[in-house]
PDB file of C-alpha atoms in Angstrom:
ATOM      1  CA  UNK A   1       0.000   0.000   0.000  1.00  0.00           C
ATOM      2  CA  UNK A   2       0.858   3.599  -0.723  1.00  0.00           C
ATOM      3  CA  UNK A   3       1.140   5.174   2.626  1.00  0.00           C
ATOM      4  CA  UNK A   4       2.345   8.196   1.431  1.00  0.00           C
ATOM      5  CA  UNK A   5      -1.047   8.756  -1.281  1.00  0.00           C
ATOM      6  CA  UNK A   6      -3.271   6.699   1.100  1.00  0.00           C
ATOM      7  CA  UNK A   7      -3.064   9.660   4.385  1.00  0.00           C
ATOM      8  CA  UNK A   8      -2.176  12.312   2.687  1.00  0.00           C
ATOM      9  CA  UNK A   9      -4.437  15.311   3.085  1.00  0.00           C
ATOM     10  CA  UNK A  10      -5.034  16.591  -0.434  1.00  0.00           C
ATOM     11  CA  UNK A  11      -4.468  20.760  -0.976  1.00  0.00           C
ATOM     12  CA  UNK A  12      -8.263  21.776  -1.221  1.00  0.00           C
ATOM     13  CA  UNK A  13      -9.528  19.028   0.933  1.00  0.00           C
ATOM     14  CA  UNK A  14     -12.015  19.118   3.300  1.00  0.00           C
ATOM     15  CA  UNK A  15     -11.291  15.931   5.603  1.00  0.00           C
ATOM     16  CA  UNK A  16     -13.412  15.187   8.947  1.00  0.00           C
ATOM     17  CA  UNK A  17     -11.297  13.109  11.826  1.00  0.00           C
ATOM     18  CA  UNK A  18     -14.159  10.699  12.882  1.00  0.00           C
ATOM     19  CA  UNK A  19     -14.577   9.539   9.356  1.00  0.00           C
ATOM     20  CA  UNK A  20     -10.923   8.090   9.902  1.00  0.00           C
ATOM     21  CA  UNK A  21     -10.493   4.877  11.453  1.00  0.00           C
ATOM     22  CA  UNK A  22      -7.327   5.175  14.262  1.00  0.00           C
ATOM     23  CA  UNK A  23      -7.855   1.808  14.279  1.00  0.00           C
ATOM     24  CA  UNK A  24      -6.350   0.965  10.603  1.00  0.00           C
ATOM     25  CA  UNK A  25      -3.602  -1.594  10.491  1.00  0.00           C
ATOM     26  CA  UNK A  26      -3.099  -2.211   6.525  1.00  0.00           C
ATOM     27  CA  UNK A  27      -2.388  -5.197   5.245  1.00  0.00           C
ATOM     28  CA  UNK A  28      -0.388  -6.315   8.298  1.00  0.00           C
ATOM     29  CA  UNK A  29      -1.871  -8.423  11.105  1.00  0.00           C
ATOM     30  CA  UNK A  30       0.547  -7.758  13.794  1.00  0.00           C
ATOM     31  CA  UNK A  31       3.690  -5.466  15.720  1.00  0.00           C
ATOM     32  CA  UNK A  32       5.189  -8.730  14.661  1.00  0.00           C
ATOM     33  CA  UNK A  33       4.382  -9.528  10.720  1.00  0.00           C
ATOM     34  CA  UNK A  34       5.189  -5.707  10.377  1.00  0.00           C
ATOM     35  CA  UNK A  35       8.107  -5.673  11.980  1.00  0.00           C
ATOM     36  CA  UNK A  36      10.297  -6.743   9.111  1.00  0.00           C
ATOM     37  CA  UNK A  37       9.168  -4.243   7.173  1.00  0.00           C
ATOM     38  CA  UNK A  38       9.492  -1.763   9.950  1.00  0.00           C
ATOM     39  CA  UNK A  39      13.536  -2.379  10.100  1.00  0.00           C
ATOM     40  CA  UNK A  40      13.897  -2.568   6.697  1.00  0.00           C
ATOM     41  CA  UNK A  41      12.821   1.083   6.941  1.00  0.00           C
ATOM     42  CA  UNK A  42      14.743   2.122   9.542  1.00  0.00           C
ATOM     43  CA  UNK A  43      17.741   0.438   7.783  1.00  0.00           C
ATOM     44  CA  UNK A  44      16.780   2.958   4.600  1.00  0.00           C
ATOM     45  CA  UNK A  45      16.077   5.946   6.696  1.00  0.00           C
ATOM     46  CA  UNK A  46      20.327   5.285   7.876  1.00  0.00           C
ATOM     47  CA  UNK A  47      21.552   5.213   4.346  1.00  0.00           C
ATOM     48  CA  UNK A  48      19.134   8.356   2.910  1.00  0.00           C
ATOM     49  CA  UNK A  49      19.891  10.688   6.253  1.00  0.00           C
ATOM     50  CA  UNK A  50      23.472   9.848   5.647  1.00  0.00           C
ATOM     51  CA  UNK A  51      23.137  10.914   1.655  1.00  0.00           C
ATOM     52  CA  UNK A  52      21.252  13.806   2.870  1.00  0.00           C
ATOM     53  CA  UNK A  53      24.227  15.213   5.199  1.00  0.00           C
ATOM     54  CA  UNK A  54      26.808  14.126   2.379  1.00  0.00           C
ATOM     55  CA  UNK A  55      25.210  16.122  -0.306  1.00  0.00           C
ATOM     56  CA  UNK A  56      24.824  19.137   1.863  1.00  0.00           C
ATOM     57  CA  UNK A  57      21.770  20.656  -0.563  1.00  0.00           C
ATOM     58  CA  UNK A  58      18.633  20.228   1.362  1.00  0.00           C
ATOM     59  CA  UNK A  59      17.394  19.415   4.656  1.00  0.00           C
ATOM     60  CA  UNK A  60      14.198  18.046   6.241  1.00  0.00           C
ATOM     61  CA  UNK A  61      11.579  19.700   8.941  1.00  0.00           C
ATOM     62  CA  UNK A  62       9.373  16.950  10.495  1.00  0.00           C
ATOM     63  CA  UNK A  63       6.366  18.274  12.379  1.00  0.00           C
ATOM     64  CA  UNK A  64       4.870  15.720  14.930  1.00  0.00           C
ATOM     65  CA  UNK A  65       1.079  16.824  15.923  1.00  0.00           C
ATOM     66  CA  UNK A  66      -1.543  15.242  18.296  1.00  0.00           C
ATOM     67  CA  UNK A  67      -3.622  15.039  21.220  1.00  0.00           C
ATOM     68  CA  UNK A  68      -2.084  14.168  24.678  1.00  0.00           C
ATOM     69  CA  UNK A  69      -0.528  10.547  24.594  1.00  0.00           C
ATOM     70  CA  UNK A  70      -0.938  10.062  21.134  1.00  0.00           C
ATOM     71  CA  UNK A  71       3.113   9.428  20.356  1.00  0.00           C
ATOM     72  CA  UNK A  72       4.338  11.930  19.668  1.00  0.00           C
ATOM     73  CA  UNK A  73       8.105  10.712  21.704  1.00  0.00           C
ATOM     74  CA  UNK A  74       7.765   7.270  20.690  1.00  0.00           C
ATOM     75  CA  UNK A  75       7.654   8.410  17.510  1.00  0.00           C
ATOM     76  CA  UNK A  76      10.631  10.285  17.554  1.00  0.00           C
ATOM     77  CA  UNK A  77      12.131   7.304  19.668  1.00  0.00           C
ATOM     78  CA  UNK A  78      11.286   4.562  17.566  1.00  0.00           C
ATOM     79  CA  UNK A  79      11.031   5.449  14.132  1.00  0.00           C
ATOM     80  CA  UNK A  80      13.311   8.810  13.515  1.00  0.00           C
ATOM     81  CA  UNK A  81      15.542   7.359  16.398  1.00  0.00           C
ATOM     82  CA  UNK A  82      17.136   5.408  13.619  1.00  0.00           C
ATOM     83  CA  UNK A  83      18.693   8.504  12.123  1.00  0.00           C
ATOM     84  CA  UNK A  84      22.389   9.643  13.292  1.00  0.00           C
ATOM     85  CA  UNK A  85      21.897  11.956  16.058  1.00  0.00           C
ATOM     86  CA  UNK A  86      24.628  14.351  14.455  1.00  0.00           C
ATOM     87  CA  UNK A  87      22.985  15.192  11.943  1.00  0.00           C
ATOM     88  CA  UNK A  88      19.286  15.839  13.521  1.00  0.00           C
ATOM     89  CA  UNK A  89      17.571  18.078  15.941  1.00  0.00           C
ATOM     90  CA  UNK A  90      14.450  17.488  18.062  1.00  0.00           C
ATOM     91  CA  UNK A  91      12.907  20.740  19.718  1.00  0.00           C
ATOM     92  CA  UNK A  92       9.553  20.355  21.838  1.00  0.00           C
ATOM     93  CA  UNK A  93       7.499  23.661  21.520  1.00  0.00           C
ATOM     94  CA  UNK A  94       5.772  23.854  25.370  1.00  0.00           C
ATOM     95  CA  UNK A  95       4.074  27.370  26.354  1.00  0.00           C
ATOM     96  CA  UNK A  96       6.138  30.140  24.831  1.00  0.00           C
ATOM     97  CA  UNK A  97       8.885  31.542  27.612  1.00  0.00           C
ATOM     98  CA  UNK A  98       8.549  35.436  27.947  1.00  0.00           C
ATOM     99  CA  UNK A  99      11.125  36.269  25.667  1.00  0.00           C
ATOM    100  CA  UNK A 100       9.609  34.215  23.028  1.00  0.00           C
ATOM    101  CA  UNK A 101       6.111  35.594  23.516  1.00  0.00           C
ATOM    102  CA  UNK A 102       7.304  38.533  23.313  1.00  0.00           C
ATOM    103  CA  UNK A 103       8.008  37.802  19.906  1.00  0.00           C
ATOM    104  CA  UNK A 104       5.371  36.775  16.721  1.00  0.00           C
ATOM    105  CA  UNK A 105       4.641  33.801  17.134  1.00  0.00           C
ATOM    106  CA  UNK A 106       6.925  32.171  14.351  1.00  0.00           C
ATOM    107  CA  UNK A 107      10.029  33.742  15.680  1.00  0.00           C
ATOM    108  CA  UNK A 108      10.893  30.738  17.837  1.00  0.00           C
ATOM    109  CA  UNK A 109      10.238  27.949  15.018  1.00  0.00           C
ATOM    110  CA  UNK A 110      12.320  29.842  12.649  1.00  0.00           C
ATOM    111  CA  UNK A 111      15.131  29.524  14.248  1.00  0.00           C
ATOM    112  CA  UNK A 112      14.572  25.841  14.627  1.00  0.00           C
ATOM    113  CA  UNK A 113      14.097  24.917  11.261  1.00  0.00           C
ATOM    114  CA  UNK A 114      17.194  22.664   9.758  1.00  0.00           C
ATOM    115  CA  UNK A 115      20.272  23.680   7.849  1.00  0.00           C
ATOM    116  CA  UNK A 116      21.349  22.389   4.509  1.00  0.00           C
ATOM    117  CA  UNK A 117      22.466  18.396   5.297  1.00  0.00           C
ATOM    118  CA  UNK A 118      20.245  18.256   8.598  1.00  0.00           C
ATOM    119  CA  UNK A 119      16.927  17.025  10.069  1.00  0.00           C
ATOM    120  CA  UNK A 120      15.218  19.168  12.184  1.00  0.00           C
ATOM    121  CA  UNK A 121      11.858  17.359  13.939  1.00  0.00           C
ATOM    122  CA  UNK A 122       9.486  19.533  16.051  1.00  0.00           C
ATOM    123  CA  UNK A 123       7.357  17.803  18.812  1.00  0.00           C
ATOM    124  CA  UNK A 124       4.390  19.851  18.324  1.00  0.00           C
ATOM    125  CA  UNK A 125       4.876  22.928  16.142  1.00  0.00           C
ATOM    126  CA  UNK A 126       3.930  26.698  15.488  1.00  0.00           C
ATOM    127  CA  UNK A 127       0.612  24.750  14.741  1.00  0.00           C
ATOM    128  CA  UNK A 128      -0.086  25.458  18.557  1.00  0.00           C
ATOM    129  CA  UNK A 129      -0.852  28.352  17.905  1.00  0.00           C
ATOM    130  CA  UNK A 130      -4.301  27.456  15.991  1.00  0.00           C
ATOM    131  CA  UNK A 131      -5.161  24.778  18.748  1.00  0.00           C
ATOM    132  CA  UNK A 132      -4.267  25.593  22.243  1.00  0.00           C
ATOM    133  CA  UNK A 133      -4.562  29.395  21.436  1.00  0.00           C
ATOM    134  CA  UNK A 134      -7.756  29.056  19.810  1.00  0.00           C
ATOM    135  CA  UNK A 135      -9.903  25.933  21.689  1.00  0.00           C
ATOM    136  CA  UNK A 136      -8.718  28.187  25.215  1.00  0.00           C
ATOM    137  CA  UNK A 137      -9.495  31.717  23.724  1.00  0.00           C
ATOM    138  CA  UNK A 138      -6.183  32.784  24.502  1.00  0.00           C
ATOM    139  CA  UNK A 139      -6.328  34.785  21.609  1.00  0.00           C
ATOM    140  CA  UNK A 140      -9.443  36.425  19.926  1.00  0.00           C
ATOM    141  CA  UNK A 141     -10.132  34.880  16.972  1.00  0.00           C
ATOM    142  CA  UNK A 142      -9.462  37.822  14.316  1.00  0.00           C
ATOM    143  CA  UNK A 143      -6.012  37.118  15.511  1.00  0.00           C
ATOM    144  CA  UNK A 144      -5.626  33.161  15.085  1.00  0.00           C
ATOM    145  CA  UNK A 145      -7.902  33.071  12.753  1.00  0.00           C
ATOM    146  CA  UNK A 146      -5.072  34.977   9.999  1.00  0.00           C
ATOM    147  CA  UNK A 147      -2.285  32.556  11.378  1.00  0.00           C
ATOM    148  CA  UNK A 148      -3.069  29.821   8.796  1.00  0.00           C
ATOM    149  CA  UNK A 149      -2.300  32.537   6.317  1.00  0.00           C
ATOM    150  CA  UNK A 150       0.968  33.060   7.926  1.00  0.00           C
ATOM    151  CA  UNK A 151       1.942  29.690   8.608  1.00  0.00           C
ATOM    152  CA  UNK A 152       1.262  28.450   4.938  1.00  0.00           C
ATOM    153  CA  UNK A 153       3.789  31.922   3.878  1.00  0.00           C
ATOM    154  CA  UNK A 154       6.249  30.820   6.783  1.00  0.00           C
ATOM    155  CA  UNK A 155       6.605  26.580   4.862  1.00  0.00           C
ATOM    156  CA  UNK A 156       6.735  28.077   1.591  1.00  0.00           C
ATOM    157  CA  UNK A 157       9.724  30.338   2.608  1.00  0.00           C
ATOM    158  CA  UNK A 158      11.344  27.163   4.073  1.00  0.00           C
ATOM    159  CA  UNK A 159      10.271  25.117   1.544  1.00  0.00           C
ATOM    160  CA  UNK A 160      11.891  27.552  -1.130  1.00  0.00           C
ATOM    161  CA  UNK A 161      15.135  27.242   0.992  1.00  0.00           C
ATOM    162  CA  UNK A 162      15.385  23.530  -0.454  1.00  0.00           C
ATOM    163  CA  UNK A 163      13.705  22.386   3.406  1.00  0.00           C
ATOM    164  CA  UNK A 164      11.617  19.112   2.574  1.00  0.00           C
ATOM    165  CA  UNK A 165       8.308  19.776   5.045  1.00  0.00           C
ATOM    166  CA  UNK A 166       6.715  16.363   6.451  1.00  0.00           C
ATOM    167  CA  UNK A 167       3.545  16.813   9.138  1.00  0.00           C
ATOM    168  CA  UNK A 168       2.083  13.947  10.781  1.00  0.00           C
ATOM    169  CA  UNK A 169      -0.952  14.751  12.708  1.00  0.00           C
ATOM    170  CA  UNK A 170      -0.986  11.171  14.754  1.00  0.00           C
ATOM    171  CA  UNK A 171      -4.563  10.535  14.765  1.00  0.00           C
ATOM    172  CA  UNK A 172      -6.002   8.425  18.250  1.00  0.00           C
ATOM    173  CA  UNK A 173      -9.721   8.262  19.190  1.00  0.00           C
ATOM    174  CA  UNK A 174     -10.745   8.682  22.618  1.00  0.00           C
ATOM    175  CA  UNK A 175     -11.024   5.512  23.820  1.00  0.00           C
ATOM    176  CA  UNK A 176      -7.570   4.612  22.945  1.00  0.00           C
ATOM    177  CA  UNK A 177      -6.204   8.091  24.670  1.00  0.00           C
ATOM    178  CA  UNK A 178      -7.928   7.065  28.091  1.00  0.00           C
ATOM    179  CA  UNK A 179      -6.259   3.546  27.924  1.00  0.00           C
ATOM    180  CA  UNK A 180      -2.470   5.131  27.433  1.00  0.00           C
ATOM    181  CA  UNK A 181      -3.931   7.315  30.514  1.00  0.00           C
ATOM    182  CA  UNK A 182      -4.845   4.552  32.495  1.00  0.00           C
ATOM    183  CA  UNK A 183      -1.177   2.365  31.768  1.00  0.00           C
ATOM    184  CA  UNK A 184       0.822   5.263  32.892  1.00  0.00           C
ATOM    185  CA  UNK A 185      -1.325   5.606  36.188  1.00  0.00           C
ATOM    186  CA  UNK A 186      -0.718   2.078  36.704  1.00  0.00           C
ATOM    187  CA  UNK A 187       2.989   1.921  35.117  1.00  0.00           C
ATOM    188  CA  UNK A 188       5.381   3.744  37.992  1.00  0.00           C
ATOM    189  CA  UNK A 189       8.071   4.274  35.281  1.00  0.00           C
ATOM    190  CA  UNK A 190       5.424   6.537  33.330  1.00  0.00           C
ATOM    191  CA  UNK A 191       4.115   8.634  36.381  1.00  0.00           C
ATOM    192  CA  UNK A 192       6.656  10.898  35.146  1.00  0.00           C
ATOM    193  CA  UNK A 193       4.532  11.839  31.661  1.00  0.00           C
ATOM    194  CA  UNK A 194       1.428  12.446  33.575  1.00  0.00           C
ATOM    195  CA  UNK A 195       0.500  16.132  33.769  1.00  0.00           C
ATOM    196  CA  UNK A 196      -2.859  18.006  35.008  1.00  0.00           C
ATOM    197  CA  UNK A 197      -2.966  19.340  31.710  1.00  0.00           C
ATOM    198  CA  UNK A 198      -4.165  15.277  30.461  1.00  0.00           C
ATOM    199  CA  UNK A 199      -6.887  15.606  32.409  1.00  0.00           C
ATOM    200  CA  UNK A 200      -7.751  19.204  31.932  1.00  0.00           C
ATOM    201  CA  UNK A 201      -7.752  19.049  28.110  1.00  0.00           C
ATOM    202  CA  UNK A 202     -10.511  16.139  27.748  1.00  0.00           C
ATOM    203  CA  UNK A 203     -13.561  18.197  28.094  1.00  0.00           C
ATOM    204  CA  UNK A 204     -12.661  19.752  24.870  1.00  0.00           C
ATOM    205  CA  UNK A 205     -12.279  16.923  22.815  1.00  0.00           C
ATOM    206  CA  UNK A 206     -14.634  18.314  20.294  1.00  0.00           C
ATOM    207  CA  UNK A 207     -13.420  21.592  19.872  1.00  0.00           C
ATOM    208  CA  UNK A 208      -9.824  20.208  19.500  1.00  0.00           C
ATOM    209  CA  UNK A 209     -11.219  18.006  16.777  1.00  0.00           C
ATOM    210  CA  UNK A 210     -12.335  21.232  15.197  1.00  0.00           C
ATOM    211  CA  UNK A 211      -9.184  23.072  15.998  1.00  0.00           C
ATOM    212  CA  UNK A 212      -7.125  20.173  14.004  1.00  0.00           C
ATOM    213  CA  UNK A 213      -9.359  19.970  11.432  1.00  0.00           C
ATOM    214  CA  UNK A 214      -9.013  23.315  10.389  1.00  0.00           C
ATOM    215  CA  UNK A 215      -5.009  23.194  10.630  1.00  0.00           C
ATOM    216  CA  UNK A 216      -4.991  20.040   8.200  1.00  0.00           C
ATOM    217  CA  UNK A 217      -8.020  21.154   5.911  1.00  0.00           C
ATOM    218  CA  UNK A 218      -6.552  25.111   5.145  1.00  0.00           C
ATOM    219  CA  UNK A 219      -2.474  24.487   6.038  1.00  0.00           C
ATOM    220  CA  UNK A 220      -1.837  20.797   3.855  1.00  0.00           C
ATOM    221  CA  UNK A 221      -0.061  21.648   0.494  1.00  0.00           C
ATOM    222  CA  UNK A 222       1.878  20.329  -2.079  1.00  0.00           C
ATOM    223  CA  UNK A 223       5.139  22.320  -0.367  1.00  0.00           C
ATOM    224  CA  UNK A 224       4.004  20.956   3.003  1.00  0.00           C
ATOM    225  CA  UNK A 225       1.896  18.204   2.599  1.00  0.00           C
ATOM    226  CA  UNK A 226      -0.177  16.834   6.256  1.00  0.00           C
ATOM    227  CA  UNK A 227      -0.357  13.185   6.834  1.00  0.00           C
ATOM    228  CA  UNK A 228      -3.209  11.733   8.940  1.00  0.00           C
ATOM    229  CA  UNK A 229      -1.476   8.421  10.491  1.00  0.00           C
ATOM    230  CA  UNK A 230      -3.707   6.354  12.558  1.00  0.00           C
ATOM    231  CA  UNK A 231      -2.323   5.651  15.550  1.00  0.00           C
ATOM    232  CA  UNK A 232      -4.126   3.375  17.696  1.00  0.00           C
ATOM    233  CA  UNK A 233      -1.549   0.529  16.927  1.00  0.00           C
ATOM    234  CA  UNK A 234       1.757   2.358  17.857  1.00  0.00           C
ATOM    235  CA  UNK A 235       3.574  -0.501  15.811  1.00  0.00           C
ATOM    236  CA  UNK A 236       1.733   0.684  12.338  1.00  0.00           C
ATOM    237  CA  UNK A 237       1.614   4.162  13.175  1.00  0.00           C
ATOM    238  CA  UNK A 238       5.567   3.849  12.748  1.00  0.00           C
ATOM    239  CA  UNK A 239       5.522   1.390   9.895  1.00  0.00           C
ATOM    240  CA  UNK A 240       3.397   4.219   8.388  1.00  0.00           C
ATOM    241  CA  UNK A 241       5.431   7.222   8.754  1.00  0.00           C
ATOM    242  CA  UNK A 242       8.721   5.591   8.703  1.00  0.00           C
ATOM    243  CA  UNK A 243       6.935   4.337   4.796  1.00  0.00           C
ATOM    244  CA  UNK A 244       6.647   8.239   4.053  1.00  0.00           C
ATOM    245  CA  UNK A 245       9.395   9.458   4.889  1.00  0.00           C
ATOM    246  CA  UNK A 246      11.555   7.467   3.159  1.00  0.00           C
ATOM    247  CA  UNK A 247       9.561   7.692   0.206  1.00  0.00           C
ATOM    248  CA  UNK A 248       9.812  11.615   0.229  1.00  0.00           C
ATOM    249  CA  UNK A 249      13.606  11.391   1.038  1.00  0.00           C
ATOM    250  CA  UNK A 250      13.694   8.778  -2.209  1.00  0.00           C
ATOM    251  CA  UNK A 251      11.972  11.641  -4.650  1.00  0.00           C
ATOM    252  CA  UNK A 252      14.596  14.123  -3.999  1.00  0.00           C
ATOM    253  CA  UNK A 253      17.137  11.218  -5.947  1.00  0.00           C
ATOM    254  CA  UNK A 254      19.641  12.527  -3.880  1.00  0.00           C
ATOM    255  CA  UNK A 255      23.645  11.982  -4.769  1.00  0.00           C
ATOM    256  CA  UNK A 256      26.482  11.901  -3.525  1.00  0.00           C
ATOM    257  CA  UNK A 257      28.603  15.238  -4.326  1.00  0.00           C
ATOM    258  CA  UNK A 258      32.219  15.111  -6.164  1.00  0.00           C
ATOM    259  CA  UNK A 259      35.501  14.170  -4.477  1.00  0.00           C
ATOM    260  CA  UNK A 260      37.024  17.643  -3.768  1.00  0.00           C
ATOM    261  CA  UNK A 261      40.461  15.646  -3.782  1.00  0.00           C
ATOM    262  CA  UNK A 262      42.062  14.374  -6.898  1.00  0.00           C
ATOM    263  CA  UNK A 263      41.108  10.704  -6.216  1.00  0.00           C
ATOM    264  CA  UNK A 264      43.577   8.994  -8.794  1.00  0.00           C
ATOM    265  CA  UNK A 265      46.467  10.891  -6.577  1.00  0.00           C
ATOM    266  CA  UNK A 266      45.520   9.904  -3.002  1.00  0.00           C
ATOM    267  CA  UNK A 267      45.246   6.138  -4.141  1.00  0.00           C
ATOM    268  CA  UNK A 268      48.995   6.390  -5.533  1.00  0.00           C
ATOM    269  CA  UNK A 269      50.058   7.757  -2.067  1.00  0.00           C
ATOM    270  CA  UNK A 270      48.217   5.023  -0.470  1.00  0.00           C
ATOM    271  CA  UNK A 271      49.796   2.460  -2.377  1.00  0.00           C
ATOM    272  CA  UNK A 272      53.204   3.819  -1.934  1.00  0.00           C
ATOM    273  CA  UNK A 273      52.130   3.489   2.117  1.00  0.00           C
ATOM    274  CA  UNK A 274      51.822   0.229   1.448  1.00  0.00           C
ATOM    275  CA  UNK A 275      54.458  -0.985  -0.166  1.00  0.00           C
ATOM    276  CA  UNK A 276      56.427  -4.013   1.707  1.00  0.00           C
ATOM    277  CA  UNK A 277      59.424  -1.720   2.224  1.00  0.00           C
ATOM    278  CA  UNK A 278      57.680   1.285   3.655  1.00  0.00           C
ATOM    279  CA  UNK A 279      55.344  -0.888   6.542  1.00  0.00           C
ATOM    280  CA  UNK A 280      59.044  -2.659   6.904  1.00  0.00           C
ATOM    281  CA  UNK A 281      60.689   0.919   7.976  1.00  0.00           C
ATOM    282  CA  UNK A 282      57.663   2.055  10.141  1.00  0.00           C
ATOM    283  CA  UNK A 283      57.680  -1.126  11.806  1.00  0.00           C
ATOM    284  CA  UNK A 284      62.132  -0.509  11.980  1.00  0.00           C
ATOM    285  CA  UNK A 285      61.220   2.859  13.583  1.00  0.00           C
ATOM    286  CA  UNK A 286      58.474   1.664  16.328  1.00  0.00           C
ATOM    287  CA  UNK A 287      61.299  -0.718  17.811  1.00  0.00           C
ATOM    288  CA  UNK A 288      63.838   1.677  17.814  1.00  0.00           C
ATOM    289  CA  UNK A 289      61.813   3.797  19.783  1.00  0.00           C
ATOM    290  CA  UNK A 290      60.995   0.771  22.102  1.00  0.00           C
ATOM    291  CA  UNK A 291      64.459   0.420  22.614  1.00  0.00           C
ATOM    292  CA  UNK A 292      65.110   4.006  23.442  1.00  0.00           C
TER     293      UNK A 292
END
């Protein structure tokens, strides 16, 4: 299956979340049958991330989007954990510190956004600022209402930097949110995760719903393109975007940039290293310094 066709959200769309099953596995049965498939990924992801930072032309932004508990870290952990840390960036985008509000309210993911040869991923995203802003009338809505405006200008500026733009709103219904609730009650080594702000945020399930909607229906383009990844099964919701984001990496046919030593030179000097007589003199030199 096409992953990448199959949850994208087409430019001009108008999609609704509860017509999407979270639920949705594919073709694959199990964590288990998938996970083949699943390293074979990761495996690519290595060898595409590493092309990426060798050809030092483009970069890519990964957005990560969802309700509370719906994986957004294990995401990062699990399926863009198989990239080489040196060449990515993860920054989490919480409540704006005072400097930053004092700011618009791009200024702090502009600065984030990856150089040529890196990956930047953001764990939640200036798209905050059309959901928390707006479901908790932080805001009036004259003002976040024109942000969609802005953030569509704000990707195609990075996106005309040579920045491929991936966003994956990770789509969980509520029974399966109040489940992950329950196992980190339960779990001691998850207490940690659990904030007020879980709790607080489930009376406005539909007017996040809304909120999101909106974000994916007037902000998904061909420059930026949303995915909707169901997420229920946290096994396919990484076979799923690890599938797209390897595609997208593949379509940029990527290559490996020109020796910027004369090759032909370096290999004489390497066999001249290697002759019998030269390892025989380094080898001469070592144990007369042994002896000294």
């Amino acid at each position: 299956m096409n992953y990448f066709d199959e949850f994208r959200v087409k430019p001009g769309s108008r999609i609704k979340l509860s017509a999407i099953d979270a639920s949705f596995h594919g073709d694959h049965s199990s964590h288990e049958a998938a996970l083949p498939v699943i390293e074979e990924y990761a495996q690519r992801l290595r060898e595409l991330q590493y092309l990426l930072y060798a050809e030092h032309k483009r970069s890519l932004l990964i957005c990560l989007q969802g309700r509370d508990a719906a994986g957004k870290d294990g995401t990062i952990n699990h399926v863009l954990g198989a990239m080489n840390p040196q060449g990515c960036t993860v920054t989490g985008f919480k409540q704006p510190s005072a400097v930053e509000a004092d700011h618009d309210f791009l200024w702090r993911c502009h600065k984030a956004v990856p150089r040529r040869g890196h990956v930047a991923i953001f764990n939640r995203s200036h798209y905050e600022d059309v959901l928390i802003q707006r479901v908790h009338k932080m805001v009036p809505e004259s003002i976040w209402s024109g942000r969609y405006q802005h953030i569509n200008n704000f990707e195609q500026l990075v996106a005309d930097n040579d920045t491929l733009i991936l966003k994956f709103y990770l789509h969980i219904d509520a029974e399966e949110q109040l489940e992950r609730f329950r196992k980190r009650i339960e779990d001691p080594t998850r207490h940690w995760k659990i904030s007020e702000s879980d709790y607080a945020e489930a009376p406005y399930w539909n007017e996040y719903t809304a909120a999101f909607e909106d974000a994916l229906n007037k902000c998904s383009t061909d420059y930026a393109p949303w995915f909707v990844i169901p997420a229920n099964h946290k096994w396919f919701r990484n076979l799923a975007i690890s599938h797209i984001v390897v595609r997208a990496l593949e379509s940029l046919n990527m290559a490996f940039p020109k020796p910027t030593v004369d090759i032909e030179s370096i290999r004489k000097k390497y066999h001249a290293l290697d002759k019998a007589e030269v390892r025989e003199g380094l080898i001469s030199e070592k144990e007369g310094k042994k002896a000294t």
